[in-house]
Short mmCIF file of C-alpha atoms in Angstrom, two decimals:
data_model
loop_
_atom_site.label_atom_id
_atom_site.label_comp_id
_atom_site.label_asym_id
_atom_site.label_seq_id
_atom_site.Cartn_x
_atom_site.Cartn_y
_atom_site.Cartn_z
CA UNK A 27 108.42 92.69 69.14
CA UNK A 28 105.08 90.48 69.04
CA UNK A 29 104.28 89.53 65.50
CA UNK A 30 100.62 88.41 66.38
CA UNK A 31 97.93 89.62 68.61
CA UNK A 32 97.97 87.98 71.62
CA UNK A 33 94.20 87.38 73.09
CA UNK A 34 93.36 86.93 76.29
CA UNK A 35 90.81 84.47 77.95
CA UNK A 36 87.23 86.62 77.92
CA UNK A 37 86.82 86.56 81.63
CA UNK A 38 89.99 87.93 82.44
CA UNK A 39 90.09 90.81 84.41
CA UNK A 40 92.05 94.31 83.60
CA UNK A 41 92.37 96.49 86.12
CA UNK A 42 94.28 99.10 88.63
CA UNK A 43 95.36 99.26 92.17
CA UNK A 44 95.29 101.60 94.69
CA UNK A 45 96.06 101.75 98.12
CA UNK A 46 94.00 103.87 100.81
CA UNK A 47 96.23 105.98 102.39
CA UNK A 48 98.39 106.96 99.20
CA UNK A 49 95.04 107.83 97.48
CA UNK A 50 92.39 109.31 100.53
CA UNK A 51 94.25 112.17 101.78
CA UNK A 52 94.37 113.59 104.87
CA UNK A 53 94.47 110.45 106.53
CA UNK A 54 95.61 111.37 110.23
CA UNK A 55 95.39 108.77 112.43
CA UNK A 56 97.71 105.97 111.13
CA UNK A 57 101.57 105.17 112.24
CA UNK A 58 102.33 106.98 108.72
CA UNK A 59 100.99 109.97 109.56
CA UNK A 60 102.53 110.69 112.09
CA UNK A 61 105.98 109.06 110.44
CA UNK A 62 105.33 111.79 107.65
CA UNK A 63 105.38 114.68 110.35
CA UNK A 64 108.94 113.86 111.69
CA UNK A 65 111.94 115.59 110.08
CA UNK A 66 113.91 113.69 107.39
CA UNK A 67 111.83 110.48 107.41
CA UNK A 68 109.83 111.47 103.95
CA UNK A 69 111.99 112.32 100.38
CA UNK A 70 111.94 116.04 99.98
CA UNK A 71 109.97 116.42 102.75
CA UNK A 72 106.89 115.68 100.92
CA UNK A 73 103.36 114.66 103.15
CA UNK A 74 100.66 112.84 101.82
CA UNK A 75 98.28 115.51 102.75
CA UNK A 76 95.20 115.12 100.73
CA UNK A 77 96.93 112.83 98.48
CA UNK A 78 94.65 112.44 95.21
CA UNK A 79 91.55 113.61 97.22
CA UNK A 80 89.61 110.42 97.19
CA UNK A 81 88.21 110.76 100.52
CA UNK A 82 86.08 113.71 99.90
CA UNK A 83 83.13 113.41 98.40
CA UNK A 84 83.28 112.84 94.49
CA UNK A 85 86.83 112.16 94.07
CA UNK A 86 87.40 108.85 93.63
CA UNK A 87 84.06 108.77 91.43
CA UNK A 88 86.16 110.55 89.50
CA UNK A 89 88.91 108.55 88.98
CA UNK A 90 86.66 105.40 88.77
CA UNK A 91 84.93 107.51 85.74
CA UNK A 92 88.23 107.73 83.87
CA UNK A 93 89.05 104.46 84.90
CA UNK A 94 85.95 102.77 83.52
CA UNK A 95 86.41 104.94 80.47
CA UNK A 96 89.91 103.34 79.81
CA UNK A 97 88.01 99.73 79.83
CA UNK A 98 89.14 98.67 83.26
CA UNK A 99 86.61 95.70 84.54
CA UNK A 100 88.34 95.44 88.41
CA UNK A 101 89.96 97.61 90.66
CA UNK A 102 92.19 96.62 94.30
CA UNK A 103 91.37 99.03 96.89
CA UNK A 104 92.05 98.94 100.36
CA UNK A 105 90.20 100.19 103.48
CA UNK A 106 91.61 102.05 106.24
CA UNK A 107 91.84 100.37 109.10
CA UNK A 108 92.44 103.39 111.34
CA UNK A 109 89.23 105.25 109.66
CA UNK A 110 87.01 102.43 110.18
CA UNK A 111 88.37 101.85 113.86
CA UNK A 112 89.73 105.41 115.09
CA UNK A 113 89.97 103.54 118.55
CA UNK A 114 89.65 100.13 120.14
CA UNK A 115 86.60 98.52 119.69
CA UNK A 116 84.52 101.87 118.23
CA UNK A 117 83.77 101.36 114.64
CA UNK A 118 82.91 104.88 112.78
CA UNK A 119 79.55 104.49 110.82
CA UNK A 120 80.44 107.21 108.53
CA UNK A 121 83.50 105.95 107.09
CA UNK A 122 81.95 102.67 106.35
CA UNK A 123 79.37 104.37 104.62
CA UNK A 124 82.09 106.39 102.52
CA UNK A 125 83.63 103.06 101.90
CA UNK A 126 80.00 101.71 100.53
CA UNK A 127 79.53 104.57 98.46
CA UNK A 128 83.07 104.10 96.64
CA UNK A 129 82.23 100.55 96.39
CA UNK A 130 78.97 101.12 95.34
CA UNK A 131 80.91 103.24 92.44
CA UNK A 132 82.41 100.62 91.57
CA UNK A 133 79.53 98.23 91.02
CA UNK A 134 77.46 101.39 89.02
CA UNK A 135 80.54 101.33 86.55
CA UNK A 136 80.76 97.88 85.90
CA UNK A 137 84.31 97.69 88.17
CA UNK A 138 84.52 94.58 90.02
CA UNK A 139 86.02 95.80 93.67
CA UNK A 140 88.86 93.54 95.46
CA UNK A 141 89.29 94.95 98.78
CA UNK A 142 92.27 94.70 100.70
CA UNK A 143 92.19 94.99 104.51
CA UNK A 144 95.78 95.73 105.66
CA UNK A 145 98.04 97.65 103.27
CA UNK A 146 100.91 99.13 105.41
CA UNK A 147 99.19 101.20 107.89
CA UNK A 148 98.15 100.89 111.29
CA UNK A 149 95.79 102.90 113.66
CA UNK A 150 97.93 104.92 116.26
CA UNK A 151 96.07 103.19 118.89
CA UNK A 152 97.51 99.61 117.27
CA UNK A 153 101.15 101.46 117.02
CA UNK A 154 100.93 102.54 120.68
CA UNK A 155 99.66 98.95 121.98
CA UNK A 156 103.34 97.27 120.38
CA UNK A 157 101.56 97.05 116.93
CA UNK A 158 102.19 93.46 114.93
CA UNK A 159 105.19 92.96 117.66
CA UNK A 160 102.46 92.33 120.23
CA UNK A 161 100.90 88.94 119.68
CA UNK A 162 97.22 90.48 120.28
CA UNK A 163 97.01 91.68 117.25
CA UNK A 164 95.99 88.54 115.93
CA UNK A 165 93.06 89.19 117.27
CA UNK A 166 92.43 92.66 117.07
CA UNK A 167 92.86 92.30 113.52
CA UNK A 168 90.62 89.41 113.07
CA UNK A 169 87.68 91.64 115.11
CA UNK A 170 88.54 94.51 112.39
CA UNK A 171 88.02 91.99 109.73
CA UNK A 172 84.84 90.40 110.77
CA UNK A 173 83.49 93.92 111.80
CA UNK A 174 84.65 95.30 107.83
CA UNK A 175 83.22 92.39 106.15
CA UNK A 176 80.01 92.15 107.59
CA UNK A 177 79.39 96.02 106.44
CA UNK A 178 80.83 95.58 103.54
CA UNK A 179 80.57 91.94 101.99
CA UNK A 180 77.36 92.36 99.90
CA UNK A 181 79.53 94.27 97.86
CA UNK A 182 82.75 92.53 97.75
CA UNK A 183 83.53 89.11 96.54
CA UNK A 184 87.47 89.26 96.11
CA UNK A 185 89.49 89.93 99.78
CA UNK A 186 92.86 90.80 100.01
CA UNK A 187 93.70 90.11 103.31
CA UNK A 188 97.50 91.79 104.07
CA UNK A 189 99.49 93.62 101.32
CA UNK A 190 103.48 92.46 100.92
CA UNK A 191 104.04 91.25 104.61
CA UNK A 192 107.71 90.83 103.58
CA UNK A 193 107.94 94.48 102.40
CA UNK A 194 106.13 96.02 105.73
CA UNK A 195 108.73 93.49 107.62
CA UNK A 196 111.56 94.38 105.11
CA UNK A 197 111.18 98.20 105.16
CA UNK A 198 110.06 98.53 108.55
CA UNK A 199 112.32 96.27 111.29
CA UNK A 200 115.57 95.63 108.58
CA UNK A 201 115.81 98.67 106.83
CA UNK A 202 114.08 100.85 109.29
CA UNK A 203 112.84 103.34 106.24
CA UNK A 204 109.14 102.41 107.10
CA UNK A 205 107.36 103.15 110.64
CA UNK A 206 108.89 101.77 113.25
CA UNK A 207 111.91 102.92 111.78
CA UNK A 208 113.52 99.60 113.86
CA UNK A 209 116.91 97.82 112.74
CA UNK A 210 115.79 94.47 114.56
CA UNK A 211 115.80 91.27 112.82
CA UNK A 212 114.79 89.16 115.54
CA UNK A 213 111.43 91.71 115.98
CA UNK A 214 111.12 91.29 112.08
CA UNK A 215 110.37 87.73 112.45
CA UNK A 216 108.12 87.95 115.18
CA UNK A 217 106.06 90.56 113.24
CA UNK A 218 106.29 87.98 109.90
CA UNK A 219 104.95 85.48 112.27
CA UNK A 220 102.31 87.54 113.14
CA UNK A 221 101.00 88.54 110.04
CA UNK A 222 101.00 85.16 108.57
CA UNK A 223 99.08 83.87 111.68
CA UNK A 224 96.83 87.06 111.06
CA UNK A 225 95.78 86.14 107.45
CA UNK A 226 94.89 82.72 108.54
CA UNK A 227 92.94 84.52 111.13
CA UNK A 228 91.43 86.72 108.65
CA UNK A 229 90.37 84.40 106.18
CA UNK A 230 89.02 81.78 108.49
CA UNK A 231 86.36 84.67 109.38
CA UNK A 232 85.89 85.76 106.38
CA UNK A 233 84.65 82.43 104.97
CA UNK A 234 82.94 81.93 108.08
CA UNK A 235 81.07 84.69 107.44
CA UNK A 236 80.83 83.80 103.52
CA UNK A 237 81.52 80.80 102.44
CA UNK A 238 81.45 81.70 98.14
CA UNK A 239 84.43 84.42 98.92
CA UNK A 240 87.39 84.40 97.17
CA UNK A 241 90.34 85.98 99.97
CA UNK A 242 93.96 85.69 99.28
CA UNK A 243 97.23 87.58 100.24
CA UNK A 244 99.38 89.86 97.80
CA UNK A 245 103.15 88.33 97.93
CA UNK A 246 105.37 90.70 96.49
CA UNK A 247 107.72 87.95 94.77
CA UNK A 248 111.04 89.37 93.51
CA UNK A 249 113.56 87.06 91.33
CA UNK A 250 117.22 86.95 92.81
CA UNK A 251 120.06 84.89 91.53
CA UNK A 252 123.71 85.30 91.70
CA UNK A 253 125.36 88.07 90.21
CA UNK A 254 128.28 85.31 89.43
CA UNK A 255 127.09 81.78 89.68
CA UNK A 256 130.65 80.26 90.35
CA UNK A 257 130.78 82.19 93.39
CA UNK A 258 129.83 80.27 96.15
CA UNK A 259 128.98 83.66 98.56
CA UNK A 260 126.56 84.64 95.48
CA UNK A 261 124.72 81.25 95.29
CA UNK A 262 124.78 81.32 98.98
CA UNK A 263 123.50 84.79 99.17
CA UNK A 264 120.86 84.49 96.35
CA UNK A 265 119.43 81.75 97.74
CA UNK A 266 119.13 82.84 101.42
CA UNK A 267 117.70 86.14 100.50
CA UNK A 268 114.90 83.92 98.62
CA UNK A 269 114.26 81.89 101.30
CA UNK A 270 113.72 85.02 103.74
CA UNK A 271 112.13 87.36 101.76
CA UNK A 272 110.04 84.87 99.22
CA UNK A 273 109.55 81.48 100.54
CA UNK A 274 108.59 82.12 104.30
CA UNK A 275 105.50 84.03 103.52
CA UNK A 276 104.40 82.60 100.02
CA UNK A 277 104.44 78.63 101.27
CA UNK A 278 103.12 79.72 104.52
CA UNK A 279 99.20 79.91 103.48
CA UNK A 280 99.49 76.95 101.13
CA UNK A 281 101.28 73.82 103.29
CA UNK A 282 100.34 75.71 106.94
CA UNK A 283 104.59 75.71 107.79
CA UNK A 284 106.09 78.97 108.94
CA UNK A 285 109.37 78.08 108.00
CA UNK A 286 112.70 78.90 109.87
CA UNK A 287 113.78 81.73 111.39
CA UNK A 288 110.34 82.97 111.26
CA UNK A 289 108.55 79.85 113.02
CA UNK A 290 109.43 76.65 114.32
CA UNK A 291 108.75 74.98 110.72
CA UNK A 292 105.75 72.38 112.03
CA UNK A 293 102.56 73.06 110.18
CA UNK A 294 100.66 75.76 111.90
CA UNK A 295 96.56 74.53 111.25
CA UNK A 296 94.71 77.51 110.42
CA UNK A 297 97.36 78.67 108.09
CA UNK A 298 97.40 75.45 106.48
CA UNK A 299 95.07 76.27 102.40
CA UNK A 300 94.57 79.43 103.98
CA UNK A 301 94.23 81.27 100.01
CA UNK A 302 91.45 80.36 97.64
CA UNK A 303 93.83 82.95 95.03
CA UNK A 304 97.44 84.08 94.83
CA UNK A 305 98.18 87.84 94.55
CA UNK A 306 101.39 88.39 92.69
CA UNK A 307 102.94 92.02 93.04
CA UNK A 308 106.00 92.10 90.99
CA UNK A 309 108.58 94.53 90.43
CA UNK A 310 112.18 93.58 90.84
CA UNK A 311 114.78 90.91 89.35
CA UNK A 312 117.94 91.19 91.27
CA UNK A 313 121.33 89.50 90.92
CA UNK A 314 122.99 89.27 93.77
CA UNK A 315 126.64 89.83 94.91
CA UNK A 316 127.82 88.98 98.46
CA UNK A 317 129.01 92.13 100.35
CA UNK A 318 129.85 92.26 103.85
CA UNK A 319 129.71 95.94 103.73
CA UNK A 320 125.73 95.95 103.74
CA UNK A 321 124.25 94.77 106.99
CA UNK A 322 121.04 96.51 106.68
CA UNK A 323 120.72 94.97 103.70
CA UNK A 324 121.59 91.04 104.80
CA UNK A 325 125.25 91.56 103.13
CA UNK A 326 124.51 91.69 100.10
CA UNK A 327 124.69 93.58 97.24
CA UNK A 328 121.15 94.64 94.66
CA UNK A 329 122.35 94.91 90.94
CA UNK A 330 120.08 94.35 87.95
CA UNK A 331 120.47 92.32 84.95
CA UNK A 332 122.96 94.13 83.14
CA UNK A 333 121.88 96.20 79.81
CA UNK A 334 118.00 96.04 81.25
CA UNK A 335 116.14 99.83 81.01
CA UNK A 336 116.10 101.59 84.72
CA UNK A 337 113.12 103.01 85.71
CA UNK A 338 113.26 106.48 87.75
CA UNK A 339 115.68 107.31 90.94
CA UNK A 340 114.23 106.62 94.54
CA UNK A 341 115.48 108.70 97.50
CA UNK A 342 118.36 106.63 97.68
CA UNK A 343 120.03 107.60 94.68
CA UNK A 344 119.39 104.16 93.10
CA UNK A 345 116.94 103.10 90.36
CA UNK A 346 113.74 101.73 91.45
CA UNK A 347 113.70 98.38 89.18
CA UNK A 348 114.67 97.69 85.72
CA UNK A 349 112.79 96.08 83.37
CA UNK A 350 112.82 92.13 82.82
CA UNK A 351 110.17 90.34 81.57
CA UNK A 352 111.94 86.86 81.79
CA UNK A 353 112.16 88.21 85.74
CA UNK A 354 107.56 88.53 85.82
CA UNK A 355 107.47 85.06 83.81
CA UNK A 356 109.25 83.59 86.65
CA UNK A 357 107.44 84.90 89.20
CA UNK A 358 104.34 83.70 87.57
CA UNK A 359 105.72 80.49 86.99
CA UNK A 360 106.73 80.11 90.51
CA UNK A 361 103.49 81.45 92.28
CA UNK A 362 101.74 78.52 89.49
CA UNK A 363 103.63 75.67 90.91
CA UNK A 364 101.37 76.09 93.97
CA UNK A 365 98.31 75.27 91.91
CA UNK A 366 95.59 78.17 92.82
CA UNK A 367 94.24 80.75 90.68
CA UNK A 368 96.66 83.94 90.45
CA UNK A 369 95.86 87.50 90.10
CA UNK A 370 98.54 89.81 89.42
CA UNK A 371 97.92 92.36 91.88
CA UNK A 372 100.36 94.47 91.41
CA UNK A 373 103.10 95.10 88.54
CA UNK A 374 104.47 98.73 87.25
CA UNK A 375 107.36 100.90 87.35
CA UNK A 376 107.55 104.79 88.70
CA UNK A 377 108.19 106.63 85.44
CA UNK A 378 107.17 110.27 84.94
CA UNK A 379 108.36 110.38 81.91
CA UNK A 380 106.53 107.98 80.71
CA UNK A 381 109.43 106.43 78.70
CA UNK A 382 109.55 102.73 80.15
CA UNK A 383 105.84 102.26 81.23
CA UNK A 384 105.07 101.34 77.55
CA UNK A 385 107.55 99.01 77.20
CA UNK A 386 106.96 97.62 80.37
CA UNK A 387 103.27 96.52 78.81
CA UNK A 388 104.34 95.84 75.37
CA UNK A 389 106.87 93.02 77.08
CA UNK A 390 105.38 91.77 80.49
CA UNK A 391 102.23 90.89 79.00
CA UNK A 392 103.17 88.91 76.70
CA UNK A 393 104.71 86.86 79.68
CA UNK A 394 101.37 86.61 81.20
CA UNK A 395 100.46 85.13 78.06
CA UNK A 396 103.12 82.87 77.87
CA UNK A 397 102.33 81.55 81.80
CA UNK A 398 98.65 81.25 80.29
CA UNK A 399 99.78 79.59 77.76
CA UNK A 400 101.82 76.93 80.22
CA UNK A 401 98.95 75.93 82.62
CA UNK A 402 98.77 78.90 84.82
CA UNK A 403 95.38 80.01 86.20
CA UNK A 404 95.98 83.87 85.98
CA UNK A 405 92.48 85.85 86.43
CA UNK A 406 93.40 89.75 85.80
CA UNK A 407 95.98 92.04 85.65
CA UNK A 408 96.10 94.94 88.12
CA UNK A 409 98.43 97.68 86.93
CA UNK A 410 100.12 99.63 89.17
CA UNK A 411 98.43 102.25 89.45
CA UNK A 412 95.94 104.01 87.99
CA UNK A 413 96.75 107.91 89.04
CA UNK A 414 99.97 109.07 90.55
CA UNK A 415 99.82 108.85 94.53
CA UNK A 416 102.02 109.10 97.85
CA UNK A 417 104.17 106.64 97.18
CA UNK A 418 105.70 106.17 100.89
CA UNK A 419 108.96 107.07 102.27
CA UNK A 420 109.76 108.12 98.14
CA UNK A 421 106.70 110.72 98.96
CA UNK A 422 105.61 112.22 95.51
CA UNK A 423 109.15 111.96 93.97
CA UNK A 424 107.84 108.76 92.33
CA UNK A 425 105.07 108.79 89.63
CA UNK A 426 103.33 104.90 89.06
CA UNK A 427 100.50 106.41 87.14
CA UNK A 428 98.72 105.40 83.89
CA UNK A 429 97.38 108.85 84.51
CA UNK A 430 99.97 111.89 85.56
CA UNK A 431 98.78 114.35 88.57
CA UNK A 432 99.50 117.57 88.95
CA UNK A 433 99.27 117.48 92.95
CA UNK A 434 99.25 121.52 93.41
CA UNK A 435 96.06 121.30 91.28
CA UNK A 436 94.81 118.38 91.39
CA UNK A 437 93.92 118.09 87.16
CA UNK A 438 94.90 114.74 85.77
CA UNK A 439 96.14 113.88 82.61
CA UNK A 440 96.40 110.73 81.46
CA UNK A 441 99.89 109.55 80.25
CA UNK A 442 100.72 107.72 77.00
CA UNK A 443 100.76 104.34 78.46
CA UNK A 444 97.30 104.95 80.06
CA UNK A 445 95.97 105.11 76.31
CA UNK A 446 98.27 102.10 75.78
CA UNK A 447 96.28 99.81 78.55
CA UNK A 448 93.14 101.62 77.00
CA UNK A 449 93.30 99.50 73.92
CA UNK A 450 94.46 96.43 75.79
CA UNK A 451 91.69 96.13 78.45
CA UNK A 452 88.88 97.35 75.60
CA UNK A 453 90.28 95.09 73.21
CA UNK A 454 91.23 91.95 76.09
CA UNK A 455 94.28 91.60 73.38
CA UNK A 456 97.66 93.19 72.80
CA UNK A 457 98.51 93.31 69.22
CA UNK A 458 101.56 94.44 66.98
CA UNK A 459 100.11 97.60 66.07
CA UNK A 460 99.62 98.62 69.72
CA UNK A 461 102.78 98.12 70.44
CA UNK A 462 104.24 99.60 67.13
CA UNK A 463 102.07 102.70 68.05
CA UNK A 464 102.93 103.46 71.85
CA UNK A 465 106.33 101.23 71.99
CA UNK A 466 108.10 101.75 68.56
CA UNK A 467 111.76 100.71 70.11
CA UNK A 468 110.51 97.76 70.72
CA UNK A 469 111.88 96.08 67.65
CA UNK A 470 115.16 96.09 69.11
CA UNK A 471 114.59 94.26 72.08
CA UNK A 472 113.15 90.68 72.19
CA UNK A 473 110.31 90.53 74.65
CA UNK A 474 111.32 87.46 76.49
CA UNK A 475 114.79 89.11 77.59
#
């Protein structure tokens, strides 16, 4: 339990993210789409289908109203990169000028907008042409990019260029639970390769085009270590898992190297200070057992640091994450080390109940506090999210929201810990009475554990 209000620096940015397709609804002419459709692929059964309605007109005003009125300064979008190109080479005026109104939303509310312009889908025209496997979509992206940026840049000064590349690569072509659905790890490094080679691509133009833009990538970094350091398979594990999931794609845009097995490990030039910010999304802290059982899963074995509160079930039967804030502080320390501003662009738990959420801001912030405290250039906090959406291949069996929907209806509520970051973002602090008010169990558990 805090004992002193922790302030914040007075330009730092609280916020929410949201991603297009989870949010827009009715979104038909992406690769998840059409994964949705096919039988077994999507928890439950579940569809996106018109998600939290922010594609028609008035909805996400909406949401950006209640999010303004909890004191959020920023918000990560993304745009749709099937909406805005339905097919090669035609861009649709209308949807860019939906995108300007939302943006334009933004601006009216005093919201500053960080767009992000790949965030797990891809038009079915990009599927059908061998998607990221194909090497041409280097460039088809980059013509996406430059065609999005130049509609849209008066508006935007913060770019996300690709969303967790190790996640679309992890889920996609290892695990096969996101489209393609493949079990291929020699395609998985091909389309890692790609996507790096893609955000160099990306933000090239984009500074081309402006040079005062800030553009960066969201890394999802997760912490693993062994689950018994004297066992040499654990260490061995732990650290190879790091390597392929962390390391490849978070060095890549700062010393230009795609490292082994996903390049050749020389320094690839465009890539090379290819990020004027680091996104961290964080989520999980694993410890890791060897186990020769899981193949899919590079033979190893996911546990979480033992005694640590689970969040809610996935499809799977497994908990999603479990809280550690020592876990965040080390992610933050580790994305510091590479000396660039950060923004935490992700970071949340799916809890419906709303009975982790709070603790999960009453402890992990006073981490980012701590990496403040340390030398790290953190900018703003984006939560995770701001209304419950699609959440993937978990569909709507997991909730992420500061504000609970009721998707029949559509009416929102907003949940305990929404009221929670209320008082944080309007007050740029976190104090002891916040968290004796909305976390009260708090005094229990140390917040650096």
């Amino acid at each position: 339990m805090i004992t002193e209000t922790i302030t914040f620096p007075s330009d730092f940015l609280w916020g929410t993210a949201t991603s297009a397709h989870q949010v827009e609804g009715d979104n038909r002419n992406n690769q998840w789409w059409a994964w949705e459709q096919q039988p077994g692929r999507i928890w439950r059964g579940d569809r996106s289908g018109g998600a939290c309605g922010w594609w028609m007109p008035g909805g996400a005003e909406a949401d950006l109203d209640l999010a303004a009125e909890m004191g959020q300064k920023a918000h990560r979008l993304s745009v749709e990169w099937s909406r805005i190109e339905p097919s090669e080479g035609m861009f649709d005026r209308q949807a860019i000028a939906r995108y300007r109104q939302i943006l334009q939303a933004m601006r009216e509310r005093g919201i500053e907008p960080m767009v992000t312009l790949h965030h797990f889908t891809d038009p079915l025209w990009v599927a059908h042409s061998g998607g990221w496997e194909n090497p041409g979509i280097i460039e088809r992206f980059r013509r996406f990019v430059r065609y999005t940026v130049g509609e849209l840049g008066d508006l935007v000064r913060m770019w996300c260029t690709i969303n967790e590349p190790n996640i679309y690569v992890a889920f996609g072509y290892i695990r096969g639970v996101f489209p393609p659905g493949r079990r291929h790890p020699i395609r998985a490094l091909q389309v890692l390769n790609h996507m790096l080679r893609a955000h160099a691509a990306a933000y090239r133009t984009i500074h081309q085009m402006d040079g005062q833009a800030q553009v960066g990538l969201a890394h999802h970094i997760a912490v693993f270590e062994p689950a018994d350091s004297s066992s040499a398979l654990d260490r061995l594990m732990a650290t190879v898992h790091d390597h392929v999931f962390n390391a490849i794609s978070l060095y890549a845009p700062h010393d230009g190297i795609i490292r082994f097995p996903a390049g050749t490990g020389l320094v690839y030039g465009p890539l090379l200070d290819s990020q004027d910010f680091i996104g961290v999304n964080y989520y999980v802290h694993y410890r890791v057992r060897f186990d020769p059982s899981r193949r899919t899963q590079g033979f190893a074995r996911y546990l979480f640091p033992p005694g640590a509160p689970l969040t809610d079930i996935k499809a799977d039967g497994e908990p999603y994450s479990a809280l550690s804030p020592e876990g965040f502080y080390r992610a933050l320390r580790r994305a510091a080390q590479l000396r660039k501003p950060i923004f935490i662009t992700e970071n949340g738990c799916p809890d419906a109940a709303d009975r982790v959420r709070p603790r999960l801001l009453a402890t992990y912030l006073p981490q980012v506090h701590r990496a403040l405290r340390e030398g790290a250039d953190i900018r703003g906090y984006f939560h995770w999210t701001l209304v419950d959406n699609f959440e993937w291949a978990d569909g709507w069996g997991l909730r992420f929201g500061l504000i609970e929907l009721d998707v029949p209806t559509g009416q929102r509520r907003i949940r305990p810990s929404g009221y929670f970051y209320r008082e944080v973002a309007r007050a740029n602090a976190l104090t002891p009475e916040m968290v004796a008010r909305y976390a009260p169990e708090l005094s229990a558990y140390p917040t650096s554990a």
